[in-house]
PDB file of C-alpha atoms in Angstrom:
ATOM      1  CA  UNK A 912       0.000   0.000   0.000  1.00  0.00           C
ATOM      2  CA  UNK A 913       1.095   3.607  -0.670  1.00  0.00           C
ATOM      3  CA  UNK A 914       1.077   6.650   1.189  1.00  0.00           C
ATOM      4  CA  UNK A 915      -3.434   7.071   1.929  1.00  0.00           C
ATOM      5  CA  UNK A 916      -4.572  10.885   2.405  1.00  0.00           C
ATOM      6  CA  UNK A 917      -8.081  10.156   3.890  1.00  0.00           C
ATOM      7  CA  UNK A 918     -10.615  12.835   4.715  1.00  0.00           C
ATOM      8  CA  UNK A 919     -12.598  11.682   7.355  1.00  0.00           C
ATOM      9  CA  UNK A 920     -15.904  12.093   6.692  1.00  0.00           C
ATOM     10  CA  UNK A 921     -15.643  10.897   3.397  1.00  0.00           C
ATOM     11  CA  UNK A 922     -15.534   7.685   5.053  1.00  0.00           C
ATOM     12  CA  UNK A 923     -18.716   5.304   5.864  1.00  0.00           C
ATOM     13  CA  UNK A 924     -20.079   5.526   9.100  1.00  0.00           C
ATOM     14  CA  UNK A 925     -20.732   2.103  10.598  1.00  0.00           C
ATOM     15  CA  UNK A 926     -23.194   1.997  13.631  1.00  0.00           C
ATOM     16  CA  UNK A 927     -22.242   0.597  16.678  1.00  0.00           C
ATOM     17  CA  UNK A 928     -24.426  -2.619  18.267  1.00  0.00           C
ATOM     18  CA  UNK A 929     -25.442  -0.743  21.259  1.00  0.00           C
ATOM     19  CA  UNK A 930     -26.583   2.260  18.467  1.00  0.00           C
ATOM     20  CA  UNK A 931     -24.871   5.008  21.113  1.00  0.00           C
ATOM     21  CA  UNK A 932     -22.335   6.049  18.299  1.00  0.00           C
ATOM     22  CA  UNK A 933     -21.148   5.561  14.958  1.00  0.00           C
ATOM     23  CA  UNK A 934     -17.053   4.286  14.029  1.00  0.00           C
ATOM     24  CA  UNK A 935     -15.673   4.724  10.663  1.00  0.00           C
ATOM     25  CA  UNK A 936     -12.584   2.245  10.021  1.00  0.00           C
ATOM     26  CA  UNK A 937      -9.008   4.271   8.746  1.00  0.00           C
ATOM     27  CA  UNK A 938      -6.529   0.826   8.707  1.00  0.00           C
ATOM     28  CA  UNK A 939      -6.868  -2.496   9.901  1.00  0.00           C
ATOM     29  CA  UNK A 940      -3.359  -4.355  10.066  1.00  0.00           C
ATOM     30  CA  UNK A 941      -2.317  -7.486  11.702  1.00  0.00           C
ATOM     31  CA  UNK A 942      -0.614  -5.406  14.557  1.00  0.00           C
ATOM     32  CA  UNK A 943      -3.159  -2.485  14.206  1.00  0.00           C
ATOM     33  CA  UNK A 944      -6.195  -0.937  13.736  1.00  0.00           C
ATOM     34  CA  UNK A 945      -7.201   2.562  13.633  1.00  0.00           C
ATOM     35  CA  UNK A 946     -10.842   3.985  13.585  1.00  0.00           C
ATOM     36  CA  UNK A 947     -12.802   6.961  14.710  1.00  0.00           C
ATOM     37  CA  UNK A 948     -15.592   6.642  16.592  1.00  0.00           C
ATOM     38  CA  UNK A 949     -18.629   9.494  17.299  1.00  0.00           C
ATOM     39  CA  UNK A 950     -19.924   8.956  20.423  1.00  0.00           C
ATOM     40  CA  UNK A 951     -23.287  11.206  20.771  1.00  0.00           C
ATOM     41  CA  UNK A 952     -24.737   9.883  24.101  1.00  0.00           C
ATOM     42  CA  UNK A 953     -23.692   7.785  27.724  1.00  0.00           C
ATOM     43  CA  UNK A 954     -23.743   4.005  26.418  1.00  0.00           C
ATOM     44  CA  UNK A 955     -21.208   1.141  27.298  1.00  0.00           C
ATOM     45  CA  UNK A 956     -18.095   0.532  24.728  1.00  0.00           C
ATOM     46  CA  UNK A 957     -17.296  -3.042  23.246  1.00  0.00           C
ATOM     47  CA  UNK A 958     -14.889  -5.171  24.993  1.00  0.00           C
ATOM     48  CA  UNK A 959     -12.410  -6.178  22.674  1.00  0.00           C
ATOM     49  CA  UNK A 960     -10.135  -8.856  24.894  1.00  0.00           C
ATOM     50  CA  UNK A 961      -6.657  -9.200  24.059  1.00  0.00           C
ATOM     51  CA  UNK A 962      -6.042  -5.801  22.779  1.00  0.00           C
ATOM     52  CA  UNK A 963      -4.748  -2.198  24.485  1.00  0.00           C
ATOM     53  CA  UNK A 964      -6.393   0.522  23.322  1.00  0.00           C
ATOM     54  CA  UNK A 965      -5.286   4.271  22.524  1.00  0.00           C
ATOM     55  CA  UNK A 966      -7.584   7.407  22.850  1.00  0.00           C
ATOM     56  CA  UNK A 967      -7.638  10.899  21.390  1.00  0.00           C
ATOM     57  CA  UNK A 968     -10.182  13.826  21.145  1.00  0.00           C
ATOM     58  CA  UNK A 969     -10.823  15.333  17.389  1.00  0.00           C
ATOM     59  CA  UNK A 970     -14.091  17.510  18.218  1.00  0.00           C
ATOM     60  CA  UNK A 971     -15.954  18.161  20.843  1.00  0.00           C
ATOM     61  CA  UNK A 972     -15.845  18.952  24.553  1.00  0.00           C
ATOM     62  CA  UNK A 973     -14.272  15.291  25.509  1.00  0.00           C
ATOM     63  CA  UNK A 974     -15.701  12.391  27.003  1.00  0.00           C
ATOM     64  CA  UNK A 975     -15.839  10.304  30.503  1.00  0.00           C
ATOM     65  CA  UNK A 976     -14.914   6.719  30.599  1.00  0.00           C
ATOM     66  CA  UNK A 977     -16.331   5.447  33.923  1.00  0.00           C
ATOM     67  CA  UNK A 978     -14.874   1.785  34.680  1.00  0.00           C
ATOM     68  CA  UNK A 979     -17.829  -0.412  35.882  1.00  0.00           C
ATOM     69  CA  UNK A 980     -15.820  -1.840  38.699  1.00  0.00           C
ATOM     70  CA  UNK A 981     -15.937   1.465  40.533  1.00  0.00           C
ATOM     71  CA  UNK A 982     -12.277   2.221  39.672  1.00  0.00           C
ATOM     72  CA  UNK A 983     -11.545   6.530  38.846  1.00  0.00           C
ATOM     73  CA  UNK A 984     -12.991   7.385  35.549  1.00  0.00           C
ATOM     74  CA  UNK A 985     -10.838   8.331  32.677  1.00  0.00           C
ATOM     75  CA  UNK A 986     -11.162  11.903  31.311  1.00  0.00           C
ATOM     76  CA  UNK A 987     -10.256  12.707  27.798  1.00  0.00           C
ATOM     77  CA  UNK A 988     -11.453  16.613  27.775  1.00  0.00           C
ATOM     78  CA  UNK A 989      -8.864  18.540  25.744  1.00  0.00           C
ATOM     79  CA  UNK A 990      -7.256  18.032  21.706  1.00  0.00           C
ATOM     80  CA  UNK A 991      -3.873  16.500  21.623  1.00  0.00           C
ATOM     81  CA  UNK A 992      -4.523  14.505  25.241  1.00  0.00           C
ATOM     82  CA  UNK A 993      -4.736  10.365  25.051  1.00  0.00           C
ATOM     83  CA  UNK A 994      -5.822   7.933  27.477  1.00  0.00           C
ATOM     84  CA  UNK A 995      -4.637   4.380  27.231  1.00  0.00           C
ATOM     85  CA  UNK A 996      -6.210   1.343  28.760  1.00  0.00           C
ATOM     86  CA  UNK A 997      -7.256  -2.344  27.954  1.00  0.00           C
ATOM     87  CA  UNK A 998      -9.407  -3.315  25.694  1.00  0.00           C
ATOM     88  CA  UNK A 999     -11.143  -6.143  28.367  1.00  0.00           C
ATOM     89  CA  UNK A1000     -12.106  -3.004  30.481  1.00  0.00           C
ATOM     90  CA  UNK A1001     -15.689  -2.674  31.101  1.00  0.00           C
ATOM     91  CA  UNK A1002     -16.258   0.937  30.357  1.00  0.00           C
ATOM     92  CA  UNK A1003     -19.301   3.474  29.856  1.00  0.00           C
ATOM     93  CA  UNK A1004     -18.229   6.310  28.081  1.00  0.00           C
ATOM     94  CA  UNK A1005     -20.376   9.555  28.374  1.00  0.00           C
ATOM     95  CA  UNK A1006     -19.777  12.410  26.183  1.00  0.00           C
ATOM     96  CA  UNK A1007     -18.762  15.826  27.514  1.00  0.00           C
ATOM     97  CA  UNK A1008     -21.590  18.768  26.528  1.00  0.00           C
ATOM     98  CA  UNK A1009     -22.706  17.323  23.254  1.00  0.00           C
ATOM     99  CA  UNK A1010     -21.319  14.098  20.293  1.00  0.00           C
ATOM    100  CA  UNK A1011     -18.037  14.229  20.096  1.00  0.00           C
ATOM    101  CA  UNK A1012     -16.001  12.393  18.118  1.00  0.00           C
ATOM    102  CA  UNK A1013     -12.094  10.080  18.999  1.00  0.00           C
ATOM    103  CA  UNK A1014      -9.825   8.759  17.007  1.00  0.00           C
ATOM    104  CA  UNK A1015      -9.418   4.768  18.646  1.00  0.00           C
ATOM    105  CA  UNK A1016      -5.895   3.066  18.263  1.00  0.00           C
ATOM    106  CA  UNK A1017      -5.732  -0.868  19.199  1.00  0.00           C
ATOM    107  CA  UNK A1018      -3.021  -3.094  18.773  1.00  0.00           C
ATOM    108  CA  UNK A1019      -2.103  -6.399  21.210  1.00  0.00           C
ATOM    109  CA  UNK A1020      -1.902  -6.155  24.681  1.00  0.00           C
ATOM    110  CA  UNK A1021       1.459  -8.353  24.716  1.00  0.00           C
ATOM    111  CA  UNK A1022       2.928  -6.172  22.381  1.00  0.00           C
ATOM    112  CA  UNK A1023       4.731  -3.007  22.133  1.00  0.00           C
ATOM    113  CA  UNK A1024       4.027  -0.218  19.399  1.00  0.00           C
ATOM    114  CA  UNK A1025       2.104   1.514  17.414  1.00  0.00           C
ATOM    115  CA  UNK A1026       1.344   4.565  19.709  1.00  0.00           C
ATOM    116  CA  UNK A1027      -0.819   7.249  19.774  1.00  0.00           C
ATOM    117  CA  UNK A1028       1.017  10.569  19.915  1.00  0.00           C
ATOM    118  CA  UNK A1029       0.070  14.204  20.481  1.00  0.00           C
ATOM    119  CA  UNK A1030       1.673  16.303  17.529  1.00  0.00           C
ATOM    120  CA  UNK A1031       1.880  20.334  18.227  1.00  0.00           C
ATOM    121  CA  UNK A1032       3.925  22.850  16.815  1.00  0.00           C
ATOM    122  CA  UNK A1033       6.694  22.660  19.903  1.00  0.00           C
ATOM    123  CA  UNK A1034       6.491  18.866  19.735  1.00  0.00           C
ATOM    124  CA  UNK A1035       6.653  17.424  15.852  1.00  0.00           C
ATOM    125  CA  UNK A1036       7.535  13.920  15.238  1.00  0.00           C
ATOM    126  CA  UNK A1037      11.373  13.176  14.950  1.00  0.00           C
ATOM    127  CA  UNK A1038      10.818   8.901  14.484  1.00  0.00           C
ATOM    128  CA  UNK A1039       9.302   7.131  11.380  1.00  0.00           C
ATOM    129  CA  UNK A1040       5.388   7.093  11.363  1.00  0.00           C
ATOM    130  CA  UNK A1041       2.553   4.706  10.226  1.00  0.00           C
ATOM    131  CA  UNK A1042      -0.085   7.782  10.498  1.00  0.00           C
ATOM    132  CA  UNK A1043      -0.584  11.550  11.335  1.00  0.00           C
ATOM    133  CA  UNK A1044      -4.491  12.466  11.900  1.00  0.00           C
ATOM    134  CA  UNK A1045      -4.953  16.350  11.931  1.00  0.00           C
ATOM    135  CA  UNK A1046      -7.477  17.612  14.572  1.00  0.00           C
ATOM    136  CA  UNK A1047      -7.021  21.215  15.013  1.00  0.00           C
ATOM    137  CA  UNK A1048      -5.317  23.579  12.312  1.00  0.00           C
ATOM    138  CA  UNK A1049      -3.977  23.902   8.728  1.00  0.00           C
ATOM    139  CA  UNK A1050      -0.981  21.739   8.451  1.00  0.00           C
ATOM    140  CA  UNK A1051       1.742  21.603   5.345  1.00  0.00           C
ATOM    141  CA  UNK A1052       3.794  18.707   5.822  1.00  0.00           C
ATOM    142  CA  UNK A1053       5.905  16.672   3.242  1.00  0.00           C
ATOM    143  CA  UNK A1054       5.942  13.235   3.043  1.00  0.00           C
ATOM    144  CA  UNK A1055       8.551  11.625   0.662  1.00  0.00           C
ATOM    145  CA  UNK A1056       8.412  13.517  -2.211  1.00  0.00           C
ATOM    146  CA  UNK A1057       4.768  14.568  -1.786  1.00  0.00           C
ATOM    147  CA  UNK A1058       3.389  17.679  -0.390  1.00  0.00           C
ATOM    148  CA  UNK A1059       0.245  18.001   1.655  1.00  0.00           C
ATOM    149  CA  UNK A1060      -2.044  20.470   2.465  1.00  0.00           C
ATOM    150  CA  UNK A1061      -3.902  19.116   5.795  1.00  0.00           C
ATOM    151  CA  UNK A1062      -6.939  20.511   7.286  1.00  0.00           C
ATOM    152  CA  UNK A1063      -9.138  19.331  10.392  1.00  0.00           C
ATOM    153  CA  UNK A1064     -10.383  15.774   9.833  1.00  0.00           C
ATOM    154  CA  UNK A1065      -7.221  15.037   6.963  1.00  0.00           C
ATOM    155  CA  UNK A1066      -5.384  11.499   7.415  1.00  0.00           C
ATOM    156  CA  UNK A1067      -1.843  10.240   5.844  1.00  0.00           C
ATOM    157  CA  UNK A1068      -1.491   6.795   6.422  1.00  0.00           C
ATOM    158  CA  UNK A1069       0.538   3.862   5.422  1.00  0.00           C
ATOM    159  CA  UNK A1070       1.726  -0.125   6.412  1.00  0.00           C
ATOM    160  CA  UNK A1071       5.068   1.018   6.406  1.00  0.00           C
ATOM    161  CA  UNK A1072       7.460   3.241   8.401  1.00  0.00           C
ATOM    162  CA  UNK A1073       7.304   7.131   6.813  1.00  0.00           C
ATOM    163  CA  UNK A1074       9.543  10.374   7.128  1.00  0.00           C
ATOM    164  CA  UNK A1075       7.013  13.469   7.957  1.00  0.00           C
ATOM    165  CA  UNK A1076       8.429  16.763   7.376  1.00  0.00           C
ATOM    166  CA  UNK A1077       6.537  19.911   8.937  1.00  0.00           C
ATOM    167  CA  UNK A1078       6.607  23.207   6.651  1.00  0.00           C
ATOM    168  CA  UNK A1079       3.632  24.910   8.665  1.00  0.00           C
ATOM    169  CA  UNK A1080       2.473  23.471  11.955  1.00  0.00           C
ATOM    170  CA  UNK A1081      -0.910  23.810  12.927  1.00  0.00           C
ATOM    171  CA  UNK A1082      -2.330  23.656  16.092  1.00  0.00           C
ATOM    172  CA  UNK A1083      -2.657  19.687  17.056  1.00  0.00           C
ATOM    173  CA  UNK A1084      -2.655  16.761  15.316  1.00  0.00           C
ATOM    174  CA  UNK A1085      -1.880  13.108  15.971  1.00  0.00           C
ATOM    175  CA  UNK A1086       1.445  10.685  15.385  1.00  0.00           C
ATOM    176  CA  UNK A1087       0.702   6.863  15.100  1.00  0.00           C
ATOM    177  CA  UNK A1088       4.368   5.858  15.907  1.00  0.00           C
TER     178      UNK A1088
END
């Protein structure tokens, strides 16, 4: 596979079982898979044993993953912030003020790698990525040869290791490294 530039919502919305949300798949690898997921009111979110899981805000005012087992919720309230957990962990997520909408990273539990970064104009990427997902901001980056204009919502992806040079930073964006 090449080097994807995906706009968002130009891909199909699938609904989830529980109908509490909508996820649209970006990659699904051996190692990987990378999705975003609207979440528009308080419903429980799929198990999915085995696997660690990766969260960060695109729009919206955040959401509030409250464990079932009584354990301190997880609060994912600002751009460019991830919270990480397992996949096994019996969650209900409730959405800050209105839908917003996450970008979901899972890979293994037993294994290290891909990660979900926070990208911002004092903190660019220096390693190889698989993905960059912009969520706030105009971006101009270059990847190989290629130059990119990247708005809100704009995806480059690929199955292999890539170089991403920043011309313009925007504001916040996302590494999968």
């Amino acid at each position: 596979m090449s080097m994807r530039h995906i706009h968002l919502h130009t891909v199909p919305a699938s609904p989830w079982k529980n109908g509490a949300g909508t996820t649209r798949l970006l990659i699904e690898q051996p190692e990987w898979r990378l999705s975003a997921a609207s979440i528009t009111r308080s419903a429980p979110f799929s198990s999915f044993t085995g696997l660690f899981r990766q969260m960060g805000l695109l729009t919206g005012n955040g959401v509030r993953l409250h464990p079932i087992s009584g354990a301190p919720p997880l609060l994912l309230d600002q751009p460019g912030s991830v919270i990480r957990f397992s996949g096994e962990l019996p969650l209900t997520g409730a959405p800050l003020n209105g839908p917003v909408e996450v970008l979901n990273l899972m890979r293994p539990a037993n294994r290290t790698g891909p990660d979900l970064t926070a990208v911002t104009s004092e903190d660019l990427p220096s390693d190889g990525l698989l993905g960059f997902v912009v969520a706030e901001g105009h971006w101009e980056v270059m990847a190989g040869e290629q130059h990119y204009t990247l708005a809100p919502g704009d995806i480059l992806l690929n199955e292999i290791l890539f170089e991403l040079t920043v011309l313009k930073a925007g504001q916040i964006a996302y590494a999968i490294n």
